[in-house]
Each structure stands twice: as C-alpha cells, then as structure tokens.
Coordinates of C-alpha atoms and ligand atoms in Angstrom, one line a residue:
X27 CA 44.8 36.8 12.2
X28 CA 44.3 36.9 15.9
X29 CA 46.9 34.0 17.6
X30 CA 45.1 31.4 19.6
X31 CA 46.4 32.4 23.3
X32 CA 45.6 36.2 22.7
X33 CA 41.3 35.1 22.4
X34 CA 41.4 31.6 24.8
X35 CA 41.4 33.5 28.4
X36 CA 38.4 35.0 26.4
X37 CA 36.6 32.1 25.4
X38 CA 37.6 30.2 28.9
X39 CA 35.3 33.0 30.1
X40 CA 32.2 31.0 28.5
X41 CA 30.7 27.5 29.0
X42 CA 32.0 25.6 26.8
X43 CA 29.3 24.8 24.6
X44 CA 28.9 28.7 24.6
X45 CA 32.2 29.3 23.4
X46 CA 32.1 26.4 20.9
X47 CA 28.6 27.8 19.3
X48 CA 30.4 31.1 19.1
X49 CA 33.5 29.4 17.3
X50 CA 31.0 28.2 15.0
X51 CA 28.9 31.0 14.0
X52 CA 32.5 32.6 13.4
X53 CA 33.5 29.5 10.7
X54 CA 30.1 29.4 9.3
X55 CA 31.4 32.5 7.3
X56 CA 33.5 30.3 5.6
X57 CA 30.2 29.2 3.7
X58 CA 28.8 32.7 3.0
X59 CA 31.8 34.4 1.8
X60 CA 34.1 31.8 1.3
X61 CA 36.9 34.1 -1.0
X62 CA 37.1 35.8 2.6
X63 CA 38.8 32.7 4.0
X64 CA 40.8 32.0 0.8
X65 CA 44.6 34.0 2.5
X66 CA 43.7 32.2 5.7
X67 CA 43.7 28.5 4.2
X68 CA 46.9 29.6 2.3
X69 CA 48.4 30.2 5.5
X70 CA 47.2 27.3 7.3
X71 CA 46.5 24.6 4.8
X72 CA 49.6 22.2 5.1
X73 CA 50.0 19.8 2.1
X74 CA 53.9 18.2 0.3
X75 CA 54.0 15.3 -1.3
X76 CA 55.3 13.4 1.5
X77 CA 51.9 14.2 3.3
X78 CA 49.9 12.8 0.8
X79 CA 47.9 9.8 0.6
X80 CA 45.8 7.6 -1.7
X81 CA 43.5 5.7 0.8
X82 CA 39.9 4.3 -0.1
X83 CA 40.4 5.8 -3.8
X84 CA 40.1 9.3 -2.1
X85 CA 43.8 11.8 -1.6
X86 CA 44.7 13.0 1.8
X87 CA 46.8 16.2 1.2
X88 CA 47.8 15.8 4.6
X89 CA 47.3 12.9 7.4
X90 CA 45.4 15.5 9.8
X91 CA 42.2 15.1 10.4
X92 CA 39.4 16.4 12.9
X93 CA 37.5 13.7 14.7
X94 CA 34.1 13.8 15.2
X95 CA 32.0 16.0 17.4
X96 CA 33.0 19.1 16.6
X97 CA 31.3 19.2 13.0
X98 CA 28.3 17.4 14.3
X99 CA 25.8 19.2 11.5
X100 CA 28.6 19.7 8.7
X101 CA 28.4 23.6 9.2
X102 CA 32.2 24.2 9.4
X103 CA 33.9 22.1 5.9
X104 CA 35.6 25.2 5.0
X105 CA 36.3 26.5 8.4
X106 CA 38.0 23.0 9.0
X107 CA 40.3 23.9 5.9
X108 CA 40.8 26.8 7.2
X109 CA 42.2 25.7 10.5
X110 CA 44.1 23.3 8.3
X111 CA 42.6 19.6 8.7
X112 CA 43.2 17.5 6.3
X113 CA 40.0 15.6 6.0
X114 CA 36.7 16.3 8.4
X115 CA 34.9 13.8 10.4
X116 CA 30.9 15.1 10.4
X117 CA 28.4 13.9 13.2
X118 CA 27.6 11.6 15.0
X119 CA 24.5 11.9 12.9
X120 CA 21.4 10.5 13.3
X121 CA 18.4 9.5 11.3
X122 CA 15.9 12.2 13.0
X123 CA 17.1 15.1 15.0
X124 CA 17.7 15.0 18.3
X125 CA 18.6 17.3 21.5
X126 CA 21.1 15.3 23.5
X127 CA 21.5 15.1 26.9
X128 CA 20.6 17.7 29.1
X129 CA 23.2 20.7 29.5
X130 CA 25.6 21.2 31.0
X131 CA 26.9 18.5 29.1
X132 CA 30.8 19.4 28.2
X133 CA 33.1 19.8 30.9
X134 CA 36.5 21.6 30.9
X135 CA 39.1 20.2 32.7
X136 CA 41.7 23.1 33.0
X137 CA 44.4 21.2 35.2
X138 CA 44.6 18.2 32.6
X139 CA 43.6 20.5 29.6
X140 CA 41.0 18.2 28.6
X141 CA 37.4 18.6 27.5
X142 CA 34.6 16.0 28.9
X143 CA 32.3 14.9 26.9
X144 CA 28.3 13.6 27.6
X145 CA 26.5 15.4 24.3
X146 CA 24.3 12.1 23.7
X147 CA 24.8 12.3 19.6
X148 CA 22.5 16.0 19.9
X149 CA 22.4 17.1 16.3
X150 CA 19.8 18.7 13.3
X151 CA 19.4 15.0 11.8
X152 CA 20.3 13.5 8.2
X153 CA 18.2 15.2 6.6
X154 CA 19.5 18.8 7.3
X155 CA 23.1 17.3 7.6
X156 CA 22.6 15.7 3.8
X157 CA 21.3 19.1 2.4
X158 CA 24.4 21.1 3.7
X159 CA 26.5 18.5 2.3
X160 CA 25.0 18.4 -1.1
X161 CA 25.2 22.1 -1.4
X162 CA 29.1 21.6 -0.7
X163 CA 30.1 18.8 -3.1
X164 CA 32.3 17.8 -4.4
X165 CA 34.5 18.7 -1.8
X166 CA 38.5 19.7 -1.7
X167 CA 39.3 17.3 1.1
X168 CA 37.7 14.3 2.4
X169 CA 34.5 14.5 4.4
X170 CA 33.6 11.3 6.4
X171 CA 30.0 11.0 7.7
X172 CA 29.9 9.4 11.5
X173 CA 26.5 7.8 11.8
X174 CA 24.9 7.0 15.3
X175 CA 21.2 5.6 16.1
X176 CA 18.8 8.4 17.7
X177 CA 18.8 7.3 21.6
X178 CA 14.7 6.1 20.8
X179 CA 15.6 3.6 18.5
X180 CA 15.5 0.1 20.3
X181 CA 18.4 -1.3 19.9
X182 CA 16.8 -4.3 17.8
X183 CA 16.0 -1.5 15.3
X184 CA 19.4 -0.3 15.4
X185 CA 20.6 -2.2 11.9
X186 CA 17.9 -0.1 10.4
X187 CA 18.8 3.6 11.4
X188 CA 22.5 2.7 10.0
X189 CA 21.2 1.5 6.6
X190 CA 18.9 4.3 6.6
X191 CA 22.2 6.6 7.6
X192 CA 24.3 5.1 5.1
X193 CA 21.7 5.3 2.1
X194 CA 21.4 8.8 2.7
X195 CA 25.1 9.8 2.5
X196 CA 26.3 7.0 0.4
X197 CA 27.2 9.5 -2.5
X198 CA 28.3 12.2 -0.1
X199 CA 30.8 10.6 2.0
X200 CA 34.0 9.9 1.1
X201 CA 34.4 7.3 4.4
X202 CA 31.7 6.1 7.1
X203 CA 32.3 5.3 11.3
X204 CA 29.6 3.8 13.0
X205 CA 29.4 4.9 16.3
X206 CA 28.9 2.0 18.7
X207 CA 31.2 3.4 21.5
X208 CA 29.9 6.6 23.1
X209 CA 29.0 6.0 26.4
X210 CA 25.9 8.6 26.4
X211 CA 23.5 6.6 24.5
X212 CA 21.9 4.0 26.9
X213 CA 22.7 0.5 26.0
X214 CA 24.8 1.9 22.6
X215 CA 27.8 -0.2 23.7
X216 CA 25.6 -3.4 23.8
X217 CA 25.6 -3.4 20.1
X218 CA 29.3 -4.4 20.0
X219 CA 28.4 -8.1 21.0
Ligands
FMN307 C1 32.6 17.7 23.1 C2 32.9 16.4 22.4 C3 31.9 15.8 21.6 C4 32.2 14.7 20.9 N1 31.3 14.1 20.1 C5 31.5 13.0 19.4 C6 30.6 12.5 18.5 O1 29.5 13.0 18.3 N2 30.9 11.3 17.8 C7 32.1 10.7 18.0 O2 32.3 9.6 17.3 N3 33.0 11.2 18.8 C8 32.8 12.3 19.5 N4 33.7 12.9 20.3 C9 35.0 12.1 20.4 C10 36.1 12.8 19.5 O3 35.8 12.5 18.1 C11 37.5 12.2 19.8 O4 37.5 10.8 19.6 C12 37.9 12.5 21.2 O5 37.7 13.8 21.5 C13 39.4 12.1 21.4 O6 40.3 12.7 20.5 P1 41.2 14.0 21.0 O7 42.1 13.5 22.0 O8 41.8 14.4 19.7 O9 40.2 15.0 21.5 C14 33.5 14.0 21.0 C15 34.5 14.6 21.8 C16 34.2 15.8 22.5 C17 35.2 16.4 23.4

C-alpha cells in the first residue's frame, strides 16, 4: 500500500476535480474485483465494541463517516470501506441528472489545507445512482442517500423532487439529508423559511 504523502505532491499536480476523478476510477475497482480490496479493508477497517452503535435500527461499526460530496453517484461503497468509513454519505442526488456549475468549480486552498467547494449538486441523477445501489445491497455499512432538487426545479416544486427522491431510495437507504444549505443552487437556502 502506497502511504498518503508519498502520492499527494502527485496528485497536487492536478486540478482538483482531476485528481479526484482519478481517485475514483482507482476505488471503482473495489466494485469489479472486490476480493482485491479484501487485505486492504483488513487493514483499514476500524471496528471494537466500544465503536459501535445501534442508531435508526441500523449498526455503526465505527462513528466515522464520509460526508457527502465525494460519493456524489455511489461509485466508491467499497472503496469507502476500504479507506475505513464507517458509514457513507451518497449525493447530493437529484431527480434528473445534471452538470453543475461551470468548472473550475473546486478550489484548493494549500495555506489553510482546505478544499472550496461551488459543484452545484452535478451528478448522473436517481436513476443511475438507484441502479448502482441496488446492485450493492444489502450493504456491510450504512449508506445514507443526500437528496437535493435539480437547480430547474422552481422552488414551489421543490416538495416534489424530495418525495420523488425519497420514493426512489426509500428501500435503499439506511438514513436520508435533504440538502437545503449549499450555497450553489440559486435560491436553495430560501427553502429553509
Ligand atoms: C468538493 C466538495 C463537494 C461537496 N459536495 C457536497 C454535496 O454534494 N452535498 C452536501 O451535502 N455536501 C457537500 N459537500 C460538503 C461536505 O459534505 C462537508 O460538509 C464539508 O466538506 C465539511 O466537512 P469537512 O470539514 O469534513 O470537509 C461538499 C464538499 C466539498 C469539499
């Protein structure tokens, strides 16, 4: 296994959205030869009993999870095991598919080791995000589904993309977030009144 710090000045040398799609297509193998990645989540995968949880009738092996945005089209489950998370975040999803704001569109902050983010919820839509997820369940740790509207969607039609959303993965997720906080949907914040 290749440390972290040996393949970051590496990956520093890419746009960030580059380098994340290439950390992608590198954890995507964890879905076509999964018993490839089986020594890595032994090494990484942290679970004790004092880690675990019963929450929402679902078990956290460990408290540890990975936020959303990074999983936006449910591609990396595995890989997310594999890097040791104890439950993934998928999405923001949205009813149809949608491209986001125009790139570039994540910023790296190198001084304050931050990453900025103004995606706008891009992502394949439900429909490709709910046949991944099928073709993974049931799942080993908790998967929940983060559900946005698509940025076209008035937002008097809003209620209707999240029913729409949550009908589609109501037997796939373990826990849903409805994303009424990014900034980078026009008029998204609005629907917190
Ligand atoms: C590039 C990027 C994309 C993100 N996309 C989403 C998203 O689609 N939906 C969402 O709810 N949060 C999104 N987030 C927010 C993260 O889930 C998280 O709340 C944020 O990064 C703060 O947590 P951290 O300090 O652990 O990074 C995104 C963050 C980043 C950096």
């Amino acid at each position: 296994m290749i440390p972290y710090s040996a393949i970051k000045p590496y990956l520093f040398k890419l746009q960030p959205e580059s380098a994340h799609h290439l950390v992608e297509t590198f954890l995507r193998g964890t879905n076509i030869c999964p018993s490839a990645y089986n020594p890595w989540i032994e090494n990484h995968f942290v679970s004790h009993d004092s880690l675990k949880q019963e929450l929402f009738g679902r078990t956290f092996l460990n408290p540890v999870g990975l936020g959303a945005g990074f999983d936006k089209n449910a591609t990396m489950i595995r890989g997310m095991q594999a890097l040791g998370f104890g439950f993934t975040e998928i999405g923001t999803v949205t009813p149809q598919p949608q491209e986001g704001n125009p790139k570039p569109r994540m910023f790296r902050h190198i001084k304050e080791e931050s990453i900025q983010n103004a995606m706008g919820f891009n992502n394949e839509g439900m429909y490709k995000v709910q046949h991944r997820l099928s073709k993974r369940f049931p799942f080993t740790t908790p998967i929940g589904v983060n559900i946005g509207k698509n940025k076209v969607t008035e937002d008097k039609d809003a209620v209707s993309d999240y029913t729409t959303l949550l009908n589609t993965f109501k037997d796939l997720g373990d826990y849903f977030v409805i994303n009424i906080s990014s900034p980078n949907t026009p008029g998204l914040r609005d629907l917190q009144n």
